Amino acid sequence: VYGWNSGGFAVVLYEFVNKESDNMETTFGFEVLPQIDGAYGLESVEYNSGRGIVQLQQSAFSTKVGFKVLSEDIQTLTIVDWFDSYELGDTLLWDWLTAGTITSSFSSGSDGSVDILGLAPKTVSLDETTEVWVAIAVGATEGEMFDNISAAVEKYTTITDVKREDGLLPQNY
C-alpha cells in the first residue's frame, strides 16, 4: 500500500505468484464490503464508466469513496445486498466474479452491499508474478474524490514508469 499525507488516496499493489505445478487459468477480482463513515448499509453504489470508477456514498452528506483498477479494465461489477453466510457459497461468488456484466447503479438495504469486481480471465505461467494496481480515494464531495483518484493515477504512473537515460535500472531496484 502506497499512501501520501497530501491527499485522500492510496495506491494498492496486489502481487499474485503462480506456485502451482503448471500454468493456471485464473480470474482476479475483489470483494468490497463498504463501511462509509464507520457505518454499513444504505449506500449508493455507481459505476462511472467514463472514468472507470466504482463510486460509493451513503447520503449527499457522507464521504464519497472511489475505487479504480489501474492496471486493467473491470470486466464484471456485481453488487448485491449483503446477507448472512453469502461468502460460504463458492459457486455463487464465482458466478458473481465472472458474470461479465457491469451493474451501473445499486442502492443497498440496511445491511449494506457486497460489491464484486472481476477482471478479465488470464493464464498465469508457472512462477510468473501478476500485478494488479488499484487506486482508492475519498472526498467530502464527488469532485474532491475524483481529484484524489486523479492524484492517485499520477502517483501510480510515477511508481510504475521507471526509466533512465542509459536504459539501466539503479542497483537494488
Short mmCIF file of N, CA, C and O in Angstrom, two decimals, residues 4-62:
data_model
loop_
_atom_site.label_atom_id
_atom_site.label_comp_id
_atom_site.label_asym_id
_atom_site.label_seq_id
_atom_site.Cartn_x
_atom_site.Cartn_y
_atom_site.Cartn_z
N TRP A 4 0.06 8.81 0.86
CA TRP A 4 0.71 10.10 0.96
C TRP A 4 -0.08 10.97 1.92
O TRP A 4 -1.30 10.89 1.98
N ASN A 5 0.61 11.85 2.63
CA ASN A 5 -0.05 12.76 3.55
C ASN A 5 -0.78 13.89 2.83
O ASN A 5 -1.58 14.58 3.42
N SER A 6 -0.50 14.06 1.56
CA SER A 6 -1.01 15.21 0.83
C SER A 6 -2.39 15.03 0.22
O SER A 6 -2.90 15.94 -0.41
N GLY A 7 -3.00 13.87 0.37
CA GLY A 7 -4.30 13.69 -0.26
C GLY A 7 -5.07 12.52 0.32
O GLY A 7 -4.52 11.69 1.04
N GLY A 8 -6.33 12.47 -0.02
CA GLY A 8 -7.20 11.40 0.46
C GLY A 8 -7.21 10.23 -0.49
O GLY A 8 -8.26 9.90 -1.07
N PHE A 9 -6.05 9.59 -0.68
CA PHE A 9 -5.98 8.46 -1.61
C PHE A 9 -4.85 7.54 -1.23
O PHE A 9 -3.94 7.90 -0.49
N ALA A 10 -4.93 6.33 -1.77
CA ALA A 10 -3.86 5.35 -1.66
C ALA A 10 -3.80 4.58 -2.97
O ALA A 10 -4.79 4.48 -3.70
N VAL A 11 -2.62 4.05 -3.26
CA VAL A 11 -2.42 3.18 -4.40
C VAL A 11 -2.00 1.83 -3.83
O VAL A 11 -1.07 1.75 -3.04
N VAL A 12 -2.74 0.79 -4.21
CA VAL A 12 -2.53 -0.53 -3.65
C VAL A 12 -2.04 -1.49 -4.74
O VAL A 12 -2.61 -1.52 -5.84
N LEU A 13 -0.98 -2.22 -4.42
CA LEU A 13 -0.43 -3.22 -5.33
C LEU A 13 -0.72 -4.61 -4.78
O LEU A 13 -0.38 -4.91 -3.63
N TYR A 14 -1.37 -5.43 -5.59
CA TYR A 14 -1.57 -6.85 -5.28
C TYR A 14 -0.66 -7.64 -6.22
O TYR A 14 -0.70 -7.44 -7.43
N GLU A 15 0.16 -8.51 -5.65
CA GLU A 15 1.02 -9.37 -6.46
C GLU A 15 0.59 -10.81 -6.26
O GLU A 15 0.47 -11.28 -5.13
N PHE A 16 0.37 -11.50 -7.36
CA PHE A 16 -0.03 -12.89 -7.35
C PHE A 16 1.06 -13.70 -8.03
O PHE A 16 1.46 -13.39 -9.16
N VAL A 17 1.55 -14.74 -7.35
CA VAL A 17 2.61 -15.59 -7.89
C VAL A 17 2.05 -16.99 -8.06
O VAL A 17 1.49 -17.57 -7.12
N ASN A 18 2.19 -17.54 -9.26
CA ASN A 18 1.73 -18.91 -9.51
C ASN A 18 2.80 -19.88 -9.03
O ASN A 18 3.83 -20.05 -9.67
N LYS A 19 2.52 -20.54 -7.93
CA LYS A 19 3.43 -21.54 -7.37
C LYS A 19 2.87 -22.96 -7.58
O LYS A 19 3.32 -23.90 -6.93
N GLU A 20 1.88 -23.08 -8.47
CA GLU A 20 1.33 -24.39 -8.78
C GLU A 20 2.33 -25.17 -9.63
O GLU A 20 3.40 -24.66 -9.99
N SER A 21 1.99 -26.38 -10.02
CA SER A 21 2.90 -27.22 -10.80
C SER A 21 2.80 -26.96 -12.30
O SER A 21 3.56 -27.54 -13.08
N ASP A 22 1.86 -26.10 -12.72
CA ASP A 22 1.67 -25.84 -14.14
C ASP A 22 1.05 -24.45 -14.30
O ASP A 22 0.77 -23.76 -13.32
N ASN A 23 0.82 -24.05 -15.56
CA ASN A 23 0.14 -22.79 -15.81
C ASN A 23 -1.23 -22.81 -15.14
O ASN A 23 -1.82 -23.88 -14.96
N MET A 24 -1.75 -21.63 -14.79
CA MET A 24 -3.02 -21.56 -14.09
C MET A 24 -3.95 -20.60 -14.84
O MET A 24 -3.58 -19.47 -15.14
N GLU A 25 -5.15 -21.09 -15.13
CA GLU A 25 -6.20 -20.24 -15.69
C GLU A 25 -6.89 -19.58 -14.50
O GLU A 25 -7.34 -20.28 -13.59
N THR A 26 -6.95 -18.26 -14.49
CA THR A 26 -7.49 -17.59 -13.31
C THR A 26 -8.24 -16.33 -13.68
O THR A 26 -8.07 -15.78 -14.76
N THR A 27 -9.06 -15.89 -12.75
CA THR A 27 -9.74 -14.61 -12.84
C THR A 27 -9.50 -13.89 -11.52
O THR A 27 -9.88 -14.40 -10.46
N PHE A 28 -8.88 -12.73 -11.58
CA PHE A 28 -8.62 -11.95 -10.38
C PHE A 28 -9.80 -11.04 -10.11
O PHE A 28 -10.48 -10.59 -11.04
N GLY A 29 -10.02 -10.75 -8.85
CA GLY A 29 -11.11 -9.85 -8.51
C GLY A 29 -11.04 -9.42 -7.07
O GLY A 29 -10.12 -9.79 -6.33
N PHE A 30 -12.03 -8.64 -6.68
CA PHE A 30 -12.08 -8.04 -5.35
C PHE A 30 -13.49 -8.12 -4.80
O PHE A 30 -14.46 -7.99 -5.53
N GLU A 31 -13.56 -8.29 -3.51
CA GLU A 31 -14.82 -8.27 -2.79
C GLU A 31 -14.76 -7.07 -1.84
O GLU A 31 -13.85 -6.96 -1.03
N VAL A 32 -15.71 -6.17 -1.98
CA VAL A 32 -15.73 -4.95 -1.17
C VAL A 32 -17.00 -4.96 -0.32
O VAL A 32 -18.11 -5.11 -0.84
N LEU A 33 -16.82 -4.79 0.99
CA LEU A 33 -17.93 -4.61 1.92
C LEU A 33 -17.82 -3.18 2.46
O LEU A 33 -17.07 -2.92 3.40
N PRO A 34 -18.52 -2.24 1.84
CA PRO A 34 -18.34 -0.82 2.21
C PRO A 34 -18.73 -0.52 3.64
O PRO A 34 -19.76 -0.97 4.14
N GLN A 35 -17.89 0.26 4.29
CA GLN A 35 -18.18 0.83 5.60
C GLN A 35 -17.80 2.31 5.49
O GLN A 35 -16.65 2.68 5.68
N ILE A 36 -18.77 3.12 5.18
CA ILE A 36 -18.54 4.54 4.93
C ILE A 36 -18.83 5.33 6.20
O ILE A 36 -19.90 5.17 6.81
N ASP A 37 -17.90 6.17 6.58
CA ASP A 37 -18.03 6.97 7.81
C ASP A 37 -18.35 6.10 9.02
O ASP A 37 -19.11 6.48 9.90
N GLY A 38 -17.77 4.89 9.03
CA GLY A 38 -17.91 4.00 10.17
C GLY A 38 -19.21 3.22 10.24
O GLY A 38 -19.50 2.60 11.25
N ALA A 39 -20.01 3.23 9.17
CA ALA A 39 -21.30 2.55 9.20
C ALA A 39 -21.53 1.73 7.94
O ALA A 39 -21.12 2.10 6.85
N TYR A 40 -22.19 0.59 8.12
CA TYR A 40 -22.62 -0.24 6.99
C TYR A 40 -24.05 0.12 6.62
O TYR A 40 -24.84 0.55 7.45
N GLY A 41 -24.38 -0.10 5.36
CA GLY A 41 -25.77 -0.04 4.94
C GLY A 41 -26.20 1.25 4.30
O GLY A 41 -25.62 2.31 4.49
N LEU A 42 -27.27 1.09 3.51
CA LEU A 42 -27.94 2.19 2.83
C LEU A 42 -27.00 2.99 1.93
O LEU A 42 -27.19 4.19 1.74
N GLU A 43 -26.00 2.29 1.35
CA GLU A 43 -25.11 3.01 0.46
C GLU A 43 -25.60 2.94 -0.99
O GLU A 43 -26.30 2.03 -1.38
N SER A 44 -25.21 3.95 -1.71
CA SER A 44 -25.45 4.02 -3.15
C SER A 44 -24.13 3.67 -3.83
O SER A 44 -23.09 4.23 -3.50
N VAL A 45 -24.19 2.71 -4.76
CA VAL A 45 -23.00 2.29 -5.49
C VAL A 45 -23.27 2.54 -6.97
O VAL A 45 -24.30 2.12 -7.49
N GLU A 46 -22.35 3.23 -7.62
CA GLU A 46 -22.49 3.51 -9.05
C GLU A 46 -21.18 3.23 -9.75
O GLU A 46 -20.11 3.42 -9.18
N TYR A 47 -21.30 2.80 -11.00
CA TYR A 47 -20.10 2.64 -11.83
C TYR A 47 -20.06 3.79 -12.82
O TYR A 47 -20.97 3.96 -13.64
N ASN A 48 -19.03 4.60 -12.73
CA ASN A 48 -18.82 5.71 -13.66
C ASN A 48 -17.97 5.17 -14.80
O ASN A 48 -16.74 5.10 -14.71
N SER A 49 -18.63 4.74 -15.87
CA SER A 49 -17.92 4.08 -16.97
C SER A 49 -16.95 5.01 -17.68
O SER A 49 -15.92 4.57 -18.17
N GLY A 50 -17.26 6.29 -17.73
CA GLY A 50 -16.37 7.25 -18.39
C GLY A 50 -15.03 7.39 -17.68
O GLY A 50 -14.00 7.62 -18.30
N ARG A 51 -15.04 7.20 -16.38
CA ARG A 51 -13.82 7.33 -15.58
C ARG A 51 -13.29 5.98 -15.08
O ARG A 51 -12.21 5.91 -14.51
N GLY A 52 -14.10 4.92 -15.23
CA GLY A 52 -13.70 3.61 -14.75
C GLY A 52 -13.64 3.53 -13.24
O GLY A 52 -12.81 2.82 -12.68
N ILE A 53 -14.53 4.25 -12.56
CA ILE A 53 -14.51 4.34 -11.10
C ILE A 53 -15.80 3.75 -10.51
O ILE A 53 -16.90 4.07 -10.96
N VAL A 54 -15.63 2.91 -9.50
CA VAL A 54 -16.75 2.47 -8.69
C VAL A 54 -16.90 3.49 -7.57
O VAL A 54 -15.97 3.72 -6.81
N GLN A 55 -18.07 4.14 -7.50
CA GLN A 55 -18.32 5.21 -6.55
C GLN A 55 -19.30 4.76 -5.48
O GLN A 55 -20.29 4.09 -5.80
N LEU A 56 -19.02 5.12 -4.22
CA LEU A 56 -19.89 4.75 -3.12
C LEU A 56 -20.15 5.95 -2.23
O LEU A 56 -19.26 6.77 -2.01
N GLN A 57 -21.37 6.02 -1.69
CA GLN A 57 -21.71 7.02 -0.69
C GLN A 57 -22.95 6.55 0.03
O GLN A 57 -23.69 5.70 -0.47
N GLN A 58 -23.19 7.08 1.23
CA GLN A 58 -24.41 6.74 1.96
C GLN A 58 -25.48 7.81 1.84
O GLN A 58 -26.66 7.51 1.92
N SER A 59 -25.06 9.04 1.67
CA SER A 59 -26.01 10.14 1.53
C SER A 59 -25.29 11.30 0.86
O SER A 59 -24.08 11.26 0.65
N ALA A 60 -26.05 12.35 0.58
CA ALA A 60 -25.44 13.54 -0.01
C ALA A 60 -24.41 14.16 0.92
O ALA A 60 -23.52 14.89 0.48
N PHE A 61 -24.50 13.84 2.22
CA PHE A 61 -23.62 14.46 3.21
C PHE A 61 -22.49 13.54 3.65
O PHE A 61 -21.62 13.96 4.42
N SER A 62 -22.47 12.29 3.20
CA SER A 62 -21.43 11.35 3.64
C SER A 62 -20.18 11.47 2.78
O SER A 62 -20.18 12.09 1.71
#
